[in-house]
Amino acid sequence: MIDNKYVEKANNLLKVIDIAIEVIKEFPPKDFNSNHIETFVNGYLEFKNRIENAEAQYKNLKSLSYVENDLFTYFQEGNGKAVNEFWIKVREHNLPFKRINKLPKILKRKKIKNRIEYDYITDVILPFKQEKIITDDQVNLLESLLKDFESKK
């Protein structure tokens, strides 16, 4: 039997997917062309398919968490009009998801714990610097942390 928490989370993620597709079509990032938009939309339709047509053994919260992580990556790490509109619409629909800023924890700890944090910093360092979300000193620290992490791998 499928857990009610699973059904609720799956339905919420399906709504998020629809929002993601809507905002990318309406507010495509300036560096996106029609092929990028089509690829993005197809990827999100695949997420939708994975949820709607999951085999019985994958109809659980753990499996949903993998899809959730994948579908939120762009909107957690990106910036611009599409990202901002996405989070506005998520709030308007009272969906139980929030944008998480991992950077303060990493800066405070002064260490990259794993590949996910490494990829996150790699993705956000330039846009955060350009948007003056982080200072030059923080950029230098993050670059140092990236090098330290790379040297350990």
PDB file of C-alpha atoms in Angstrom:
ATOM      1  CA  MET A   1       0.000   0.000   0.000  1.00  0.00           C
ATOM      2  CA  ILE A   2       1.245   3.478  -0.842  1.00  0.00           C
ATOM      3  CA  ASP A   3       1.884   5.784   2.092  1.00  0.00           C
ATOM      4  CA  ASN A   4      -0.196   8.991   2.283  1.00  0.00           C
ATOM      5  CA  LYS A   5       2.998  10.979   2.847  1.00  0.00           C
ATOM      6  CA  TYR A   6       4.343   9.573  -0.410  1.00  0.00           C
ATOM      7  CA  VAL A   7       1.207  10.565  -2.326  1.00  0.00           C
ATOM      8  CA  GLU A   8       1.249  14.071  -0.860  1.00  0.00           C
ATOM      9  CA  LYS A   9       4.924  14.608  -1.625  1.00  0.00           C
ATOM     10  CA  ALA A  10       4.563  13.168  -5.136  1.00  0.00           C
ATOM     11  CA  ASN A  11       1.644  15.506  -5.861  1.00  0.00           C
ATOM     12  CA  ASN A  12       3.602  18.493  -4.549  1.00  0.00           C
ATOM     13  CA  LEU A  13       6.602  17.577  -6.711  1.00  0.00           C
ATOM     14  CA  LEU A  14       4.355  17.250  -9.771  1.00  0.00           C
ATOM     15  CA  LYS A  15       3.107  20.804  -9.126  1.00  0.00           C
ATOM     16  CA  VAL A  16       6.715  21.997  -8.786  1.00  0.00           C
ATOM     17  CA  ILE A  17       7.565  20.401 -12.124  1.00  0.00           C
ATOM     18  CA  ASP A  18       4.690  22.225 -13.804  1.00  0.00           C
ATOM     19  CA  ILE A  19       5.886  25.502 -12.270  1.00  0.00           C
ATOM     20  CA  ALA A  20       9.466  24.864 -13.411  1.00  0.00           C
ATOM     21  CA  ILE A  21       8.363  24.231 -16.995  1.00  0.00           C
ATOM     22  CA  GLU A  22       6.096  27.278 -16.958  1.00  0.00           C
ATOM     23  CA  VAL A  23       8.763  29.708 -15.716  1.00  0.00           C
ATOM     24  CA  ILE A  24      11.487  28.433 -18.038  1.00  0.00           C
ATOM     25  CA  LYS A  25       9.173  28.912 -21.014  1.00  0.00           C
ATOM     26  CA  GLU A  26       8.010  32.336 -19.827  1.00  0.00           C
ATOM     27  CA  PHE A  27      11.342  33.664 -18.499  1.00  0.00           C
ATOM     28  CA  PRO A  28      14.112  31.743 -20.256  1.00  0.00           C
ATOM     29  CA  PRO A  29      17.602  32.580 -19.012  1.00  0.00           C
ATOM     30  CA  LYS A  30      19.358  34.981 -21.369  1.00  0.00           C
ATOM     31  CA  ASP A  31      21.911  32.348 -22.382  1.00  0.00           C
ATOM     32  CA  PHE A  32      19.200  29.781 -23.267  1.00  0.00           C
ATOM     33  CA  ASN A  33      18.212  29.222 -26.877  1.00  0.00           C
ATOM     34  CA  SER A  34      15.236  27.159 -28.052  1.00  0.00           C
ATOM     35  CA  ASN A  35      17.258  23.926 -27.831  1.00  0.00           C
ATOM     36  CA  HIS A  36      18.193  24.647 -24.212  1.00  0.00           C
ATOM     37  CA  ILE A  37      14.556  25.315 -23.333  1.00  0.00           C
ATOM     38  CA  GLU A  38      13.433  22.132 -25.070  1.00  0.00           C
ATOM     39  CA  THR A  39      16.106  20.076 -23.281  1.00  0.00           C
ATOM     40  CA  PHE A  40      15.127  21.602 -19.921  1.00  0.00           C
ATOM     41  CA  VAL A  41      11.422  20.946 -20.488  1.00  0.00           C
ATOM     42  CA  ASN A  42      12.067  17.375 -21.646  1.00  0.00           C
ATOM     43  CA  GLY A  43      14.177  16.739 -18.550  1.00  0.00           C
ATOM     44  CA  TYR A  44      11.406  17.974 -16.280  1.00  0.00           C
ATOM     45  CA  LEU A  45       8.831  15.924 -18.181  1.00  0.00           C
ATOM     46  CA  GLU A  46      11.067  12.907 -17.522  1.00  0.00           C
ATOM     47  CA  PHE A  47      11.017  13.740 -13.784  1.00  0.00           C
ATOM     48  CA  LYS A  48       7.228  13.867 -14.024  1.00  0.00           C
ATOM     49  CA  ASN A  49       7.161  10.509 -15.775  1.00  0.00           C
ATOM     50  CA  ARG A  50       9.428   8.969 -13.112  1.00  0.00           C
ATOM     51  CA  ILE A  51       6.968  10.052 -10.421  1.00  0.00           C
ATOM     52  CA  GLU A  52       3.729   9.239 -12.224  1.00  0.00           C
ATOM     53  CA  ASN A  53       4.886   5.872 -13.541  1.00  0.00           C
ATOM     54  CA  ALA A  54       7.162   4.694 -10.747  1.00  0.00           C
ATOM     55  CA  GLU A  55       7.388   0.956 -10.287  1.00  0.00           C
ATOM     56  CA  ALA A  56       5.974  -0.302  -6.997  1.00  0.00           C
ATOM     57  CA  GLN A  57       9.387  -0.723  -5.337  1.00  0.00           C
ATOM     58  CA  TYR A  58      10.183   2.946  -6.052  1.00  0.00           C
ATOM     59  CA  LYS A  59       6.955   4.375  -4.659  1.00  0.00           C
ATOM     60  CA  ASN A  60       8.551   5.501  -1.415  1.00  0.00           C
ATOM     61  CA  LEU A  61       9.843   8.721   0.125  1.00  0.00           C
ATOM     62  CA  LYS A  62      13.497   7.800  -0.362  1.00  0.00           C
ATOM     63  CA  SER A  63      13.074   7.363  -4.107  1.00  0.00           C
ATOM     64  CA  LEU A  64      11.144  10.632  -4.265  1.00  0.00           C
ATOM     65  CA  SER A  65      14.000  12.387  -2.475  1.00  0.00           C
ATOM     66  CA  TYR A  66      16.326  11.563  -5.392  1.00  0.00           C
ATOM     67  CA  VAL A  67      13.905  13.058  -7.904  1.00  0.00           C
ATOM     68  CA  GLU A  68      13.385  16.048  -5.614  1.00  0.00           C
ATOM     69  CA  ASN A  69      17.111  16.711  -5.395  1.00  0.00           C
ATOM     70  CA  ASP A  70      17.504  16.506  -9.165  1.00  0.00           C
ATOM     71  CA  LEU A  71      14.566  18.720 -10.026  1.00  0.00           C
ATOM     72  CA  PHE A  72      15.486  21.435  -7.532  1.00  0.00           C
ATOM     73  CA  THR A  73      19.183  21.636  -8.448  1.00  0.00           C
ATOM     74  CA  TYR A  74      18.782  24.339 -11.081  1.00  0.00           C
ATOM     75  CA  PHE A  75      16.488  26.432  -8.905  1.00  0.00           C
ATOM     76  CA  GLN A  76      18.600  26.056  -5.760  1.00  0.00           C
ATOM     77  CA  GLU A  77      21.872  26.930  -7.464  1.00  0.00           C
ATOM     78  CA  GLY A  78      20.803  29.218 -10.299  1.00  0.00           C
ATOM     79  CA  ASN A  79      19.838  32.844 -10.436  1.00  0.00           C
ATOM     80  CA  GLY A  80      17.902  35.222 -12.637  1.00  0.00           C
ATOM     81  CA  LYS A  81      14.267  35.933 -13.434  1.00  0.00           C
ATOM     82  CA  ALA A  82      13.240  32.292 -13.991  1.00  0.00           C
ATOM     83  CA  VAL A  83      14.702  31.230 -10.641  1.00  0.00           C
ATOM     84  CA  ASN A  84      13.110  34.145  -8.782  1.00  0.00           C
ATOM     85  CA  GLU A  85       9.720  33.567 -10.431  1.00  0.00           C
ATOM     86  CA  PHE A  86       9.951  29.860  -9.665  1.00  0.00           C
ATOM     87  CA  TRP A  87      10.315  30.501  -5.928  1.00  0.00           C
ATOM     88  CA  ILE A  88       7.565  33.131  -5.969  1.00  0.00           C
ATOM     89  CA  LYS A  89       5.175  30.653  -7.599  1.00  0.00           C
ATOM     90  CA  VAL A  90       6.169  27.854  -5.198  1.00  0.00           C
ATOM     91  CA  ARG A  91       5.244  30.177  -2.298  1.00  0.00           C
ATOM     92  CA  GLU A  92       2.010  31.305  -4.018  1.00  0.00           C
ATOM     93  CA  HIS A  93       0.951  27.656  -4.340  1.00  0.00           C
ATOM     94  CA  ASN A  94       1.782  27.058  -0.652  1.00  0.00           C
ATOM     95  CA  LEU A  95       4.110  24.217  -1.563  1.00  0.00           C
ATOM     96  CA  PRO A  96       6.343  22.964   1.264  1.00  0.00           C
ATOM     97  CA  PHE A  97       9.681  23.729  -0.380  1.00  0.00           C
ATOM     98  CA  LYS A  98      12.179  26.479   0.356  1.00  0.00           C
ATOM     99  CA  ARG A  99      15.314  27.728  -1.290  1.00  0.00           C
ATOM    100  CA  ILE A 100      18.296  26.590   0.746  1.00  0.00           C
ATOM    101  CA  ASN A 101      21.450  28.656   0.854  1.00  0.00           C
ATOM    102  CA  LYS A 102      24.196  26.170   1.707  1.00  0.00           C
ATOM    103  CA  LEU A 103      26.919  28.783   1.474  1.00  0.00           C
ATOM    104  CA  PRO A 104      26.803  30.244   5.014  1.00  0.00           C
ATOM    105  CA  LYS A 105      27.304  26.791   6.553  1.00  0.00           C
ATOM    106  CA  ILE A 106      30.221  26.029   4.249  1.00  0.00           C
ATOM    107  CA  LEU A 107      31.832  29.418   4.890  1.00  0.00           C
ATOM    108  CA  LYS A 108      31.435  29.036   8.654  1.00  0.00           C
ATOM    109  CA  ARG A 109      32.814  25.498   8.631  1.00  0.00           C
ATOM    110  CA  LYS A 110      35.640  26.480   6.224  1.00  0.00           C
ATOM    111  CA  LYS A 111      35.511  23.048   4.684  1.00  0.00           C
ATOM    112  CA  ILE A 112      33.777  21.277   1.812  1.00  0.00           C
ATOM    113  CA  LYS A 113      32.284  18.032   3.135  1.00  0.00           C
ATOM    114  CA  ASN A 114      31.436  16.203  -0.069  1.00  0.00           C
ATOM    115  CA  ARG A 115      31.044  16.260  -3.832  1.00  0.00           C
ATOM    116  CA  ILE A 116      27.558  17.792  -3.611  1.00  0.00           C
ATOM    117  CA  GLU A 117      28.939  20.823  -1.749  1.00  0.00           C
ATOM    118  CA  TYR A 118      31.884  20.985  -4.147  1.00  0.00           C
ATOM    119  CA  ASP A 119      29.534  21.018  -7.161  1.00  0.00           C
ATOM    120  CA  TYR A 120      27.303  23.576  -5.452  1.00  0.00           C
ATOM    121  CA  ILE A 121      30.188  25.996  -4.839  1.00  0.00           C
ATOM    122  CA  THR A 122      31.502  25.478  -8.352  1.00  0.00           C
ATOM    123  CA  ASP A 123      28.059  26.361  -9.738  1.00  0.00           C
ATOM    124  CA  VAL A 124      27.337  29.406  -7.571  1.00  0.00           C
ATOM    125  CA  ILE A 125      30.681  31.113  -6.994  1.00  0.00           C
ATOM    126  CA  LEU A 126      30.679  33.162 -10.198  1.00  0.00           C
ATOM    127  CA  PRO A 127      27.018  34.240 -10.227  1.00  0.00           C
ATOM    128  CA  PHE A 128      27.138  35.024  -6.494  1.00  0.00           C
ATOM    129  CA  LYS A 129      30.275  37.101  -7.036  1.00  0.00           C
ATOM    130  CA  GLN A 130      28.722  38.934  -9.994  1.00  0.00           C
ATOM    131  CA  GLU A 131      25.550  39.665  -8.041  1.00  0.00           C
ATOM    132  CA  LYS A 132      27.629  40.751  -5.025  1.00  0.00           C
ATOM    133  CA  ILE A 133      26.001  38.110  -2.837  1.00  0.00           C
ATOM    134  CA  ILE A 134      29.479  37.195  -1.613  1.00  0.00           C
ATOM    135  CA  THR A 135      32.506  39.393  -0.959  1.00  0.00           C
ATOM    136  CA  ASP A 136      35.925  39.119  -2.578  1.00  0.00           C
ATOM    137  CA  ASP A 137      37.267  37.669   0.683  1.00  0.00           C
ATOM    138  CA  GLN A 138      34.571  34.975   0.605  1.00  0.00           C
ATOM    139  CA  VAL A 139      35.379  34.240  -3.049  1.00  0.00           C
ATOM    140  CA  ASN A 140      39.042  33.781  -2.116  1.00  0.00           C
ATOM    141  CA  LEU A 141      38.116  31.486   0.763  1.00  0.00           C
ATOM    142  CA  LEU A 142      35.811  29.421  -1.446  1.00  0.00           C
ATOM    143  CA  GLU A 143      38.463  29.113  -4.145  1.00  0.00           C
ATOM    144  CA  SER A 144      40.888  27.897  -1.491  1.00  0.00           C
ATOM    145  CA  LEU A 145      38.337  25.381  -0.197  1.00  0.00           C
ATOM    146  CA  LEU A 146      37.770  24.120  -3.741  1.00  0.00           C
ATOM    147  CA  LYS A 147      41.518  23.596  -4.214  1.00  0.00           C
ATOM    148  CA  ASP A 148      41.787  21.803  -0.859  1.00  0.00           C
ATOM    149  CA  PHE A 149      38.916  19.499  -1.776  1.00  0.00           C
ATOM    150  CA  GLU A 150      40.387  18.787  -5.221  1.00  0.00           C
ATOM    151  CA  SER A 151      43.761  17.935  -3.749  1.00  0.00           C
ATOM    152  CA  LYS A 152      42.191  15.314  -1.471  1.00  0.00           C
ATOM    153  CA  LYS A 153      40.471  13.500  -4.325  1.00  0.00           C
TER     154      LYS A 153
END
